[in-house]
Each structure stands twice: as structure tokens, then as C-alpha cells.
CSV table of C-alpha atoms and ligand atoms in Angstrom, one decimal:
chain,number,residue,atom,x,y,z
O,1,MET,CA,146.8,43.4,36.9
O,2,PRO,CA,146.9,40.2,39.0
O,3,GLU,CA,144.8,40.5,42.2
O,4,ILE,CA,147.1,40.5,45.2
O,5,PHE,CA,144.6,40.0,48.0
O,6,ARG,CA,142.9,37.3,45.9
O,7,SER,CA,141.0,35.4,48.6
O,8,LEU,CA,139.8,38.5,50.2
O,9,PRO,CA,136.5,40.2,49.1
O,10,LYS,CA,135.3,43.8,49.0
O,11,VAL,CA,134.2,44.3,52.6
O,12,PRO,CA,130.5,44.8,52.9
O,13,TYR,CA,128.5,46.4,55.7
O,14,GLU,CA,126.4,43.7,57.4
O,15,GLY,CA,125.4,45.4,60.7
O,16,PRO,CA,126.1,44.6,64.3
O,17,GLN,CA,124.5,41.2,64.3
O,18,SER,CA,126.8,39.9,61.6
O,19,LYS,CA,129.2,37.2,62.6
O,20,ASN,CA,131.1,37.5,59.3
O,21,PRO,CA,134.7,38.6,60.3
O,22,LEU,CA,135.2,40.2,56.9
O,23,ALA,CA,132.2,42.6,57.1
O,24,PHE,CA,131.7,46.0,58.8
O,25,LYS,CA,129.4,45.9,61.8
O,26,TYR,CA,129.1,49.7,62.2
O,27,TYR,CA,130.8,51.4,59.3
O,28,ASP,CA,127.9,51.9,56.9
O,29,GLU,CA,129.4,54.5,54.6
O,30,ASP,CA,126.1,56.1,53.4
O,31,ARG,CA,124.4,56.1,56.7
O,32,LYS,CA,123.6,59.7,57.8
O,33,ILE,CA,124.7,61.0,61.2
O,34,LEU,CA,123.7,64.5,62.1
O,35,GLY,CA,123.0,65.3,58.5
O,36,LYS,CA,126.2,64.0,56.9
O,37,SER,CA,127.2,60.5,55.7
O,38,MET,CA,129.6,58.4,57.7
O,39,ARG,CA,132.0,58.6,54.7
O,40,GLU,CA,132.0,62.4,55.0
O,41,HIS,CA,132.4,62.4,58.7
O,42,LEU,CA,135.2,59.8,58.6
O,43,PRO,CA,137.8,60.4,55.8
O,44,PHE,CA,139.8,57.3,56.6
O,45,ALA,CA,143.3,57.0,55.3
O,46,MET,CA,145.8,54.2,55.0
O,47,ALA,CA,149.3,54.8,56.2
O,48,TRP,CA,151.7,53.6,53.5
O,49,TRP,CA,154.4,52.8,56.0
O,50,HIS,CA,152.6,50.5,58.3
O,51,ASN,CA,150.3,48.8,55.9
O,52,LEU,CA,152.5,48.3,52.9
O,53,CYS,CA,156.1,48.5,54.2
O,54,ALA,CA,156.3,47.2,57.9
O,55,THR,CA,156.7,43.5,58.4
O,56,GLY,CA,156.8,43.3,62.2
O,57,THR,CA,160.5,43.7,62.7
O,58,ASP,CA,161.4,44.5,66.3
O,59,MET,CA,164.6,44.6,68.3
O,60,PHE,CA,164.4,41.0,69.1
O,61,GLY,CA,163.7,39.5,65.7
O,62,PRO,CA,162.9,40.0,62.0
O,63,GLY,CA,159.6,40.6,60.4
O,64,THR,CA,156.9,37.9,60.3
O,65,ALA,CA,154.7,39.4,57.5
O,66,ASN,CA,155.6,39.1,53.9
O,67,LYS,CA,155.1,42.4,52.2
O,68,SER,CA,156.9,41.7,49.0
O,69,PHE,CA,153.7,41.5,47.1
O,70,GLY,CA,155.4,39.3,44.5
O,71,ALA,CA,158.4,41.6,43.7
O,72,PRO,CA,162.0,41.8,44.9
O,73,VAL,CA,162.1,44.0,48.0
O,74,GLY,CA,164.1,47.2,47.5
O,75,THR,CA,163.4,47.6,43.8
O,76,MET,CA,161.2,49.9,41.8
O,77,ALA,CA,159.2,46.8,40.8
O,78,HIS,CA,158.5,46.4,44.5
O,79,ALA,CA,157.6,50.0,44.9
O,80,LYS,CA,155.0,49.5,42.1
O,81,ALA,CA,153.7,46.3,43.6
O,82,LYS,CA,153.1,48.2,46.8
O,83,VAL,CA,151.1,50.8,44.8
O,84,ASP,CA,149.0,47.9,43.3
O,85,ALA,CA,148.5,46.3,46.7
O,86,GLY,CA,147.7,49.6,48.4
O,87,PHE,CA,145.0,50.6,45.9
O,88,GLU,CA,143.5,47.1,45.8
O,89,PHE,CA,143.4,47.2,49.6
O,90,MET,CA,141.9,50.6,49.8
O,91,GLN,CA,139.3,49.8,47.2
O,92,LYS,CA,138.3,46.6,49.0
O,93,LEU,CA,138.0,48.4,52.4
O,94,GLY,CA,136.3,51.5,51.0
O,95,ILE,CA,139.1,53.8,52.2
O,96,GLY,CA,139.2,57.1,50.4
O,97,TYR,CA,142.7,58.4,51.3
O,98,PHE,CA,146.3,57.5,51.9
O,99,CYS,CA,149.3,59.1,53.7
O,100,PHE,CA,153.0,58.6,52.8
O,101,HIS,CA,156.6,59.5,53.6
O,102,ASP,CA,158.9,59.9,50.7
O,103,VAL,CA,160.9,56.8,51.4
O,104,ASP,CA,157.8,54.7,51.9
O,105,LEU,CA,157.1,55.1,48.2
O,106,VAL,CA,160.5,54.3,46.8
O,107,PRO,CA,163.8,52.8,48.1
O,108,GLU,CA,166.2,55.7,48.9
O,109,ALA,CA,169.0,55.8,46.4
O,110,ASP,CA,172.6,57.0,46.9
O,111,THR,CA,172.0,60.4,45.5
O,112,LEU,CA,169.1,62.9,45.9
O,113,ALA,CA,168.8,63.1,42.1
O,114,GLU,CA,168.2,59.4,41.8
O,115,THR,CA,165.8,59.2,44.7
O,116,ASN,CA,163.9,62.2,43.2
O,117,ALA,CA,163.7,60.5,39.8
O,118,ARG,CA,162.3,57.4,41.5
O,119,LEU,CA,159.7,59.6,43.2
O,120,ASP,CA,158.7,61.2,39.9
O,121,GLU,CA,158.2,57.7,38.4
O,122,ILE,CA,156.2,56.3,41.3
O,123,THR,CA,154.0,59.4,41.7
O,124,ASP,CA,153.2,59.2,38.0
O,125,TYR,CA,152.1,55.6,38.6
O,126,ILE,CA,150.1,56.6,41.7
O,127,LYS,CA,148.4,59.4,39.8
O,128,VAL,CA,147.0,57.0,37.3
O,129,LYS,CA,145.7,54.7,40.0
O,130,MET,CA,144.1,57.7,41.8
O,131,ALA,CA,142.3,58.8,38.6
O,132,ASP,CA,141.0,55.2,38.1
O,133,THR,CA,139.8,54.7,41.6
O,134,GLY,CA,138.9,58.2,43.0
O,135,ILE,CA,141.2,57.5,46.0
O,136,ARG,CA,143.0,60.7,47.1
O,137,CYS,CA,146.0,61.7,49.1
O,138,LEU,CA,145.4,63.0,52.6
O,139,TRP,CA,148.9,64.1,53.4
O,140,GLY,CA,152.5,63.6,52.6
O,141,THR,CA,155.7,64.0,54.6
O,142,ALA,CA,159.4,63.4,54.5
O,143,ASN,CA,161.1,60.7,56.6
O,144,MET,CA,163.8,62.7,58.3
O,145,PHE,CA,164.5,60.2,61.1
O,146,SER,CA,165.4,56.8,59.7
O,147,ASN,CA,168.6,57.5,57.8
O,148,PRO,CA,171.6,57.6,60.1
O,149,ARG,CA,172.4,61.1,58.9
O,150,PHE,CA,169.4,62.3,60.9
O,151,MET,CA,170.7,60.9,64.2
O,152,ASN,CA,170.5,64.4,65.7
O,153,GLY,CA,167.4,65.4,63.9
O,154,ALA,CA,166.7,67.3,60.8
O,155,GLY,CA,165.8,70.9,61.7
O,156,SER,CA,167.5,70.4,65.1
O,157,THR,CA,170.7,68.9,63.7
O,158,ASN,CA,174.2,70.2,64.6
O,159,SER,CA,175.3,69.7,60.9
O,160,VAL,CA,174.5,72.4,58.4
O,161,ASP,CA,174.9,69.8,55.6
O,162,VAL,CA,172.3,67.5,57.1
O,163,TYR,CA,170.0,70.5,57.5
O,164,CYS,CA,170.5,71.3,53.9
O,165,HIS,CA,169.7,67.7,52.9
O,166,ALA,CA,166.5,67.8,55.1
O,167,ALA,CA,165.5,71.0,53.1
O,168,ALA,CA,165.9,69.1,49.9
O,169,GLN,CA,163.8,66.2,51.1
O,170,ILE,CA,161.0,68.5,52.3
O,171,LYS,CA,161.0,70.3,49.0
O,172,LYS,CA,160.6,67.1,47.1
O,173,ALA,CA,158.0,65.7,49.5
O,174,LEU,CA,156.1,68.9,49.0
O,175,ASP,CA,156.4,68.6,45.3
O,176,CYS,CA,155.0,65.1,45.5
O,177,THR,CA,152.2,66.1,47.9
O,178,VAL,CA,151.1,68.9,45.6
O,179,LYS,CA,151.4,66.6,42.5
O,180,LEU,CA,149.1,64.1,44.2
O,181,GLY,CA,146.7,66.8,45.4
O,182,GLY,CA,147.4,66.2,49.1
O,183,ARG,CA,145.3,68.1,51.6
O,184,GLY,CA,148.0,68.3,54.2
O,185,TYR,CA,151.7,68.2,54.8
O,186,VAL,CA,153.0,66.8,58.1
O,187,PHE,CA,156.0,67.5,60.2
O,188,TRP,CA,156.5,64.8,62.8
O,189,GLY,CA,159.7,65.8,64.5
O,190,GLY,CA,161.0,62.2,64.8
O,191,ARG,CA,164.4,63.1,66.1
O,192,GLU,CA,163.8,66.8,66.7
O,193,GLY,CA,164.8,66.8,70.3
O,194,TYR,CA,167.7,65.7,72.5
O,195,GLU,CA,169.2,62.9,74.4
O,196,THR,CA,171.1,65.2,76.9
O,197,LEU,CA,171.2,68.9,77.6
O,198,LEU,CA,174.9,68.5,78.2
O,199,ASN,CA,175.5,68.7,74.4
O,200,THR,CA,172.5,70.6,73.3
O,201,ASP,CA,171.7,74.3,72.5
O,202,VAL,CA,167.9,74.1,72.8
O,203,LYS,CA,167.2,77.7,71.7
O,204,PHE,CA,169.5,77.4,68.6
O,205,GLU,CA,167.8,74.1,67.6
O,206,GLN,CA,164.3,75.4,68.0
O,207,GLU,CA,165.1,78.5,66.0
O,208,ASN,CA,166.5,76.3,63.2
O,209,ILE,CA,163.4,74.1,63.2
O,210,ALA,CA,161.2,77.1,62.9
O,211,ALA,CA,163.3,78.5,60.0
O,212,LEU,CA,163.0,75.2,58.2
O,213,MET,CA,159.2,75.2,58.7
O,214,ARG,CA,159.0,78.8,57.5
O,215,MET,CA,161.0,77.9,54.3
O,216,ALA,CA,158.6,75.0,53.8
O,217,VAL,CA,155.6,77.2,54.0
O,218,THR,CA,157.0,79.8,51.6
O,219,TYR,CA,158.0,77.1,49.1
O,220,GLY,CA,154.7,75.2,49.5
O,221,ARG,CA,152.6,78.3,48.9
O,222,SER,CA,154.8,79.2,45.9
O,223,ILE,CA,154.0,75.9,44.2
O,224,GLY,CA,150.2,76.1,44.9
O,225,PHE,CA,149.8,74.1,48.1
O,226,THR,CA,146.6,75.5,49.6
O,227,GLY,CA,146.2,72.8,52.3
O,228,ASP,CA,147.3,72.8,55.9
O,229,PHE,CA,150.7,72.2,57.3
O,230,PHE,CA,150.5,70.0,60.4
O,231,ILE,CA,152.7,69.4,63.4
O,232,GLU,CA,152.2,65.9,64.9
O,233,PRO,CA,153.2,66.3,68.6
O,234,LYS,CA,155.0,63.4,70.3
O,235,PRO,CA,156.8,63.8,73.6
O,236,LYS,CA,159.5,61.1,73.3
O,237,GLU,CA,160.6,58.0,71.3
O,238,PRO,CA,162.9,57.8,69.5
O,239,MET,CA,164.5,60.8,71.4
O,240,LYS,CA,164.4,61.1,75.2
O,241,HIS,CA,162.8,64.5,74.8
O,242,GLN,CA,161.1,65.8,71.7
O,243,TYR,CA,160.4,69.5,71.2
O,244,ASP,CA,156.8,69.0,69.9
O,245,PHE,CA,155.9,67.4,73.3
O,246,ASP,CA,152.1,67.8,73.1
O,247,ALA,CA,149.5,70.0,71.5
O,248,ALA,CA,150.0,72.9,74.0
O,249,THR,CA,153.7,72.9,73.5
O,250,ALA,CA,153.6,72.8,69.7
O,251,ILE,CA,150.9,75.5,69.6
O,252,GLY,CA,153.1,77.7,71.8
O,253,PHE,CA,156.1,77.1,69.5
O,254,LEU,CA,154.1,77.9,66.3
O,255,ARG,CA,152.9,81.2,67.9
O,256,GLN,CA,156.3,82.1,69.1
O,257,TYR,CA,157.7,81.8,65.6
O,258,GLY,CA,154.8,83.3,63.7
O,259,LEU,CA,153.8,80.0,62.0
O,260,ASP,CA,150.3,79.6,63.6
O,261,LYS,CA,148.5,80.8,60.5
O,262,ASP,CA,149.7,78.0,58.3
O,263,PHE,CA,149.9,75.1,60.7
O,264,LYS,CA,147.4,73.0,62.6
O,265,MET,CA,147.9,69.9,64.7
O,266,ASN,CA,147.8,66.2,63.6
O,267,ILE,CA,146.9,64.5,66.9
O,268,GLU,CA,147.9,60.9,67.3
O,269,ALA,CA,146.1,59.0,70.1
O,270,ASN,CA,149.2,57.1,71.2
O,271,HIS,CA,151.4,60.2,71.3
O,272,ALA,CA,148.9,62.0,73.5
O,273,THR,CA,148.9,59.2,76.0
O,274,LEU,CA,152.7,59.0,75.9
O,275,ALA,CA,152.7,62.7,77.0
O,276,GLY,CA,150.6,61.8,80.0
O,277,HIS,CA,147.3,63.1,78.6
O,278,THR,CA,144.2,61.5,77.3
O,279,PHE,CA,143.7,61.5,73.5
O,280,GLN,CA,140.7,63.7,74.1
O,281,HIS,CA,142.8,66.2,76.0
O,282,ASP,CA,145.1,66.9,73.1
O,283,LEU,CA,142.2,67.0,70.7
O,284,ARG,CA,140.5,69.6,72.9
O,285,ILE,CA,143.6,71.7,73.3
O,286,ALA,CA,144.1,71.8,69.5
O,287,ALA,CA,140.4,72.5,68.9
O,288,ILE,CA,140.0,75.4,71.4
O,289,ASN,CA,143.0,77.0,69.6
O,290,GLY,CA,141.5,76.6,66.2
O,291,MET,CA,144.2,74.1,65.3
O,292,LEU,CA,142.5,70.7,65.2
O,293,GLY,CA,143.8,69.6,61.8
O,294,SER,CA,143.9,65.9,61.5
O,295,VAL,CA,144.0,62.6,63.5
O,296,ASP,CA,146.4,59.7,63.5
O,297,ALA,CA,144.0,57.1,64.5
O,298,ASN,CA,145.6,54.4,66.7
O,299,GLN,CA,145.8,53.5,70.4
O,300,GLY,CA,148.5,52.7,72.8
O,301,ASP,CA,148.8,50.1,75.6
O,302,TYR,CA,148.5,51.7,79.0
O,303,LEU,CA,150.9,49.2,80.5
O,304,LEU,CA,153.7,49.9,78.0
O,305,GLY,CA,155.6,53.2,77.8
O,306,TRP,CA,156.1,53.3,74.0
O,307,ASP,CA,154.3,54.0,70.8
O,308,THR,CA,152.7,50.6,70.2
O,309,ASP,CA,150.5,51.9,67.3
O,310,GLU,CA,147.7,49.5,67.8
O,311,PHE,CA,144.5,49.6,65.8
O,312,PRO,CA,141.8,51.5,67.6
O,313,PHE,CA,139.6,49.3,69.6
O,314,ASN,CA,138.6,51.3,72.7
O,315,VAL,CA,135.2,52.7,72.0
O,316,TYR,CA,135.3,55.2,74.9
O,317,GLU,CA,138.3,56.7,73.2
O,318,THR,CA,136.8,56.8,69.7
O,319,THR,CA,133.6,58.3,71.1
O,320,PHE,CA,135.4,61.1,73.0
O,321,CYS,CA,137.5,61.7,69.9
O,322,MET,CA,134.5,62.0,67.7
O,323,LEU,CA,132.8,64.2,70.3
O,324,GLU,CA,135.7,66.7,70.0
O,325,VAL,CA,135.7,66.4,66.2
O,326,LEU,CA,132.0,67.0,65.8
O,327,LYS,CA,132.1,69.9,68.2
O,328,ALA,CA,134.9,71.4,66.2
O,329,GLY,CA,132.9,71.1,63.1
O,330,GLY,CA,135.0,68.4,61.4
O,331,LEU,CA,138.4,68.3,60.0
O,332,PRO,CA,138.4,70.5,56.8
O,333,ASN,CA,141.8,69.4,55.4
O,334,GLY,CA,142.2,66.4,57.7
O,335,GLY,CA,141.1,62.8,58.2
O,336,PHE,CA,141.6,59.7,60.2
O,337,ASN,CA,144.9,58.1,59.3
O,338,PHE,CA,145.4,54.6,60.6
O,339,ASP,CA,148.9,55.1,61.9
O,340,ALA,CA,148.6,51.6,63.2
O,341,LYS,CA,150.1,48.2,62.6
O,342,ASN,CA,149.1,44.7,63.1
O,343,ARG,CA,150.6,42.9,66.1
O,344,ARG,CA,153.6,40.8,65.1
O,345,PRO,CA,151.8,37.5,65.3
O,346,SER,CA,149.0,38.8,63.1
O,347,TYR,CA,151.0,38.4,59.9
O,348,THR,CA,148.6,37.4,57.2
O,349,TYR,CA,146.8,39.4,54.4
O,350,GLU,CA,143.6,38.6,56.1
O,351,ASP,CA,144.9,40.1,59.4
O,352,MET,CA,145.5,43.4,57.4
O,353,PHE,CA,141.8,43.4,56.5
O,354,LEU,CA,140.6,42.5,60.0
O,355,ALA,CA,142.7,45.3,61.5
O,356,PHE,CA,141.2,48.0,59.3
O,357,ILE,CA,137.7,46.5,59.9
O,358,LEU,CA,138.3,46.8,63.6
O,359,GLY,CA,139.6,50.4,63.4
O,360,MET,CA,137.0,51.6,61.0
O,361,ASP,CA,134.2,50.1,63.0
O,362,ALA,CA,135.6,51.5,66.2
O,363,PHE,CA,135.5,55.0,64.8
O,364,ALA,CA,132.1,54.4,63.2
O,365,LEU,CA,130.7,53.3,66.5
O,366,GLY,CA,132.4,56.2,68.2
O,367,LEU,CA,130.8,58.6,65.7
O,368,ILE,CA,127.3,57.1,66.4
O,369,LYS,CA,127.8,57.3,70.1
O,370,ALA,CA,129.2,60.8,70.0
O,371,ALA,CA,126.2,62.0,68.0
O,372,GLN,CA,123.9,60.3,70.5
O,373,LEU,CA,125.7,62.1,73.4
O,374,ILE,CA,125.2,65.4,71.7
O,375,GLU,CA,121.5,64.7,70.9
O,376,ASP,CA,121.0,63.4,74.4
O,377,GLY,CA,122.1,66.8,75.6
O,378,ARG,CA,122.7,66.0,79.3
O,379,LEU,CA,126.5,66.5,79.2
O,380,ASP,CA,126.2,69.9,77.4
O,381,ALA,CA,123.4,71.0,79.7
O,382,PHE,CA,125.4,70.2,82.7
O,383,ILE,CA,128.4,72.1,81.6
O,384,LYS,CA,126.3,75.1,80.7
O,385,GLU,CA,124.7,75.0,84.1
O,386,ARG,CA,128.0,74.5,85.9
O,387,TYR,CA,129.2,78.0,84.7
O,388,ALA,CA,125.8,79.6,85.1
O,389,SER,CA,127.0,82.0,87.9
O,390,PHE,CA,129.0,83.8,85.2
O,391,ALA,CA,125.8,84.6,83.3
O,392,GLY,CA,124.9,87.6,85.5
O,393,PRO,CA,126.2,91.1,85.3
O,394,LEU,CA,129.3,90.5,87.4
O,395,GLY,CA,130.3,87.4,85.4
O,396,GLN,CA,129.8,89.2,82.2
O,397,LYS,CA,131.9,92.1,83.3
O,398,ILE,CA,134.7,89.7,84.2
O,399,ARG,CA,134.4,87.9,80.9
O,400,ALA,CA,134.5,91.1,79.0
O,401,GLY,CA,137.8,92.0,80.7
O,402,GLU,CA,136.3,95.1,82.3
O,403,ALA,CA,136.6,94.2,85.9
O,404,THR,CA,139.4,95.4,88.1
O,405,LEU,CA,141.1,93.4,90.9
O,406,ALA,CA,140.3,96.2,93.4
O,407,GLU,CA,136.6,96.2,92.4
O,408,LEU,CA,136.4,92.5,92.8
O,409,ALA,CA,138.2,92.6,96.2
O,410,ALA,CA,135.7,95.2,97.5
O,411,LEU,CA,132.8,93.1,96.2
O,412,ALA,CA,134.1,90.0,97.9
O,413,VAL,CA,134.2,91.8,101.3
O,414,GLN,CA,130.6,93.0,100.8
O,415,LYS,CA,129.4,89.5,99.7
O,416,GLY,CA,131.1,87.6,102.5
O,417,ALA,CA,132.4,84.0,102.2
O,418,PRO,CA,131.1,82.3,99.0
O,419,ALA,CA,129.1,79.2,99.1
O,420,LEU,CA,130.8,76.0,97.7
O,421,PRO,CA,130.7,76.0,93.9
O,422,GLY,CA,128.3,73.1,93.3
O,423,SER,CA,129.0,69.4,92.7
O,424,GLY,CA,131.0,68.4,89.7
O,425,LYS,CA,128.9,65.2,89.4
O,426,GLN,CA,131.6,63.3,87.6
O,427,GLU,CA,130.1,59.9,88.6
O,428,TYR,CA,126.6,60.9,87.3
O,429,LEU,CA,128.1,62.2,84.0
O,430,GLU,CA,130.0,58.9,83.6
O,431,SER,CA,126.8,57.0,84.1
O,432,VAL,CA,125.2,59.1,81.4
O,433,VAL,CA,128.0,58.1,79.1
O,434,ASN,CA,127.6,54.5,79.9
O,435,ALA,CA,123.8,54.7,79.4
O,436,VAL,CA,124.3,56.2,76.0
O,437,LEU,CA,127.0,53.7,75.0
O,438,PHE,CA,125.4,50.6,76.3
O,439,GLY,CA,121.7,51.4,76.9
O,440,GLY,CA,120.7,50.1,73.5
S,501,LIG,C1,155.7,58.1,64.7
S,501,LIG,C2,154.7,58.9,63.9
S,501,LIG,C3,154.9,58.9,62.4
S,501,LIG,C4,154.2,60.1,61.8
S,501,LIG,C5,154.6,60.3,60.4
S,501,LIG,O1,155.5,57.9,65.8
S,501,LIG,O2,153.4,58.6,64.3
S,501,LIG,O3,154.4,57.7,61.9
S,501,LIG,O4,152.8,59.9,61.8
S,501,LIG,O5,155.9,60.6,60.3
S,502,LIG,NI1,153.4,57.5,66.3
S,503,LIG,NI1,151.7,59.3,63.4
């Protein structure tokens, strides 16, 4: 097998003092943090689509990066070259997992039968590579948003034939995910939403999406899929409004349709910020509902209103993410999928390596700092103290749901006007965070 990234080495850990661009400064895979190795805390995944398929095309011009990997684009030879490139890349970076859409793996054919045959062929090829390298599949999904037939969505479409086609794609993508031992199956509702309410029956569409998900669960379980189904919330783009707006909305939807036992959230940083939240907010909402499943690790640009899918760089964000993940006890069937792409002018093979080094180091540093914040204890102690008034008999009664409104009203009269509830000390807490992050 000819080496594709010939001039690029296996990336070593060299520590924060290293000036070697092709070395990790923080990601030291065997280093133990809170009793577990960094590798165990951070199951990193490569997104097939961004890393092996996307060339930097945008609305104003064609791609700048060559991702042919020596084979004619659009052929099965190219599909295999992408597998070769992907596995060499993951091995050189020390990445343990990958994520894929059906049509990232093979070019879509004119018939489902032919596309499915191609998927069988490529997954056989991938399986051999997996056995050789120990690299595993984090999650699979079906691309139900690129082909023009999905212009009105898949589950939300007005066309029963398109709906049927979507079911076929999900079935096959589940077959492939199970064949590759994937730990999760993702629904990102790319076009599950609307452009205008003037032509849309929202209730009808949401019921149909739920029915499609229910069929997927039934089928998945019947073929031995024991992992988690994930919804990946996103408020908009490509549609003006998407039904899985944010974690809270998606969780409400799952509960309404009785899907909450089988589904968790795949939280993407840039989607949370598009919804007007922080990344940490959506992670927290998922976590407190027992639905923090997986993470699409990227970041947006606060000055731009779209999904820029940048590699994670902001260490405050990765620290707060890892704080949520550590407190939730990790991601049993999830991981950190770099749903991120190089900027268009960063078009070389070396840039692909540098981008993952940045992202993996940003998360490793976030993990180190989140663990230090937990060990430091001042944030947790402050929060505990902040609610201390509920620790007494009255608070306990309220928490147990045993108090009545009339009883509390009578007590309030007896007690007279309450004192102010105590300072929130946000500025102090922020200075604690900075001391832990930068105090050496
Ligand atoms: C797009 C989404 C997509 C999903 C997988 O914004 O992030 O890449 O992760 O379909
Ligand atoms: Ni995205
Ligand atoms: Ni994503």
C-alpha cells in the first residue's frame, strides 16, 4: 500500500514547550487524569465527510484542496483510496474512531440496489482495515439532505415516495453501522424543518419524523444494534427553521413521541451557538436529562451567523465542555467527533494534520483544566453554598414536593420580608477560572 501522507510522520507527544508543529503539546494519550488515561477520556473521531471528502468548495468558488488521493474522483477506486488515506491519517494522529454518512463512503449510484452493493463492498474493505489497526466506528448516519429529492427534508417531506427512499437509506446505513460495530447512529435533521409556515403542516411533519425514528429503532434493535441513537440538534442552516432546534427542544420531542429511552443527544458546539446558547448550555441541558450522548467537536465564529465548522481552538470552551462531560461521568457510547474542516486557504495535507493537532490539543488542555477546576473545588463549593438555604427543614419539604402554596404563603407572612439572596459572585468565579487556566 503506497503511503499517501508520505512526508508526514506519526505525530508524537512532545509537551507544551515543543516548537515542533507536528507534535502534540497537551495530548499525551497515556497520561492519567482523574484515574483514567487521556485516550479513555477523549475518544476522538475523524469525520469522513470533512476530512476525506470536502475540498473547500463554497458558493463563490471551487475547492482548493485535492482529496483525490491518487484515484479518479467519483469511482470505487477513489472510495477505496479514501479508506486508505483515512486509516493512514487516523493511525498517524492516534485517532481511535471514525464517523460517516452513507454517501461519504461511496459515490451514490442511480439505483438503491447499486448504491447498496457499493456500500457492501466498501464496508468489507473498511472492516479489514479496522481489524488491522484496531480503529473503530463511533457512529454512522444517512445523508438525507444533499440529494435534491430531500429538498423538503426526509421525515418531514411532503412526498411519500421520498419518505420511503429515506427509510431505505436509514435501513442500509444502520446495516453498515452494525456491520462496522458502530456505537451510535445519528439523526441530524439536515432539512427537517421549513422555509415558510405558509406551505407547512408542522404537526404532520413532526409526527412523520417521529414515526421514521421509531421504525429505525425497531429495525436497529432487530439486527442487534445495542448502541445509542442520537439526535444532533441544530436550529437552522440549511433550513430557515429546523425542528431539532436545540437540546431542550429535541428532548421534548423525544419525550412527546416516546423515543427518549433509545435516543440521546449529539451536541455540536457550533450548533449550540447558532441556537443562541453557549456550547456548555446545550451540554448541560442534555446531561441533566440523562441524554448527553456524544459531541461534535468544533467551534463557530461569533461574528458569522452560520455553521463554520472550525477546528476547536478556544480553550475556555473545551474546558467547560470537559467539565460537563466529566461531571456526567463520560460518554458511554459517544466520543469527540471533529465535525470540523480546514479553512479554505489551508489546503495541504500538512494542514489536515495541523488541524487535528490543534483540535486534539485544545480538548486535551480542556480536560486537564476541567479536572483542575474540579480538584480545586471552589466552583463546586460556591454552588453548594449558594443553595444552602434549602438544606433546612423548609427547603427539604419543598424539594420533596410536600409543601403547599397556602402553607408557604402563611409562613411568608410570619417571616416578614426576606433578606436579599446573597451575591452571585460571577466576577470572583471567573477569576478562579482564569487562575486555574493560566496560574501555572
Ligand atoms: C451539519 C451537521 C452534520 C452532522 C452529520 O451541520 O453537523 O455534519 O454532524 O450529519
Ligand atoms: Ni454542523
Ligand atoms: Ni455535526
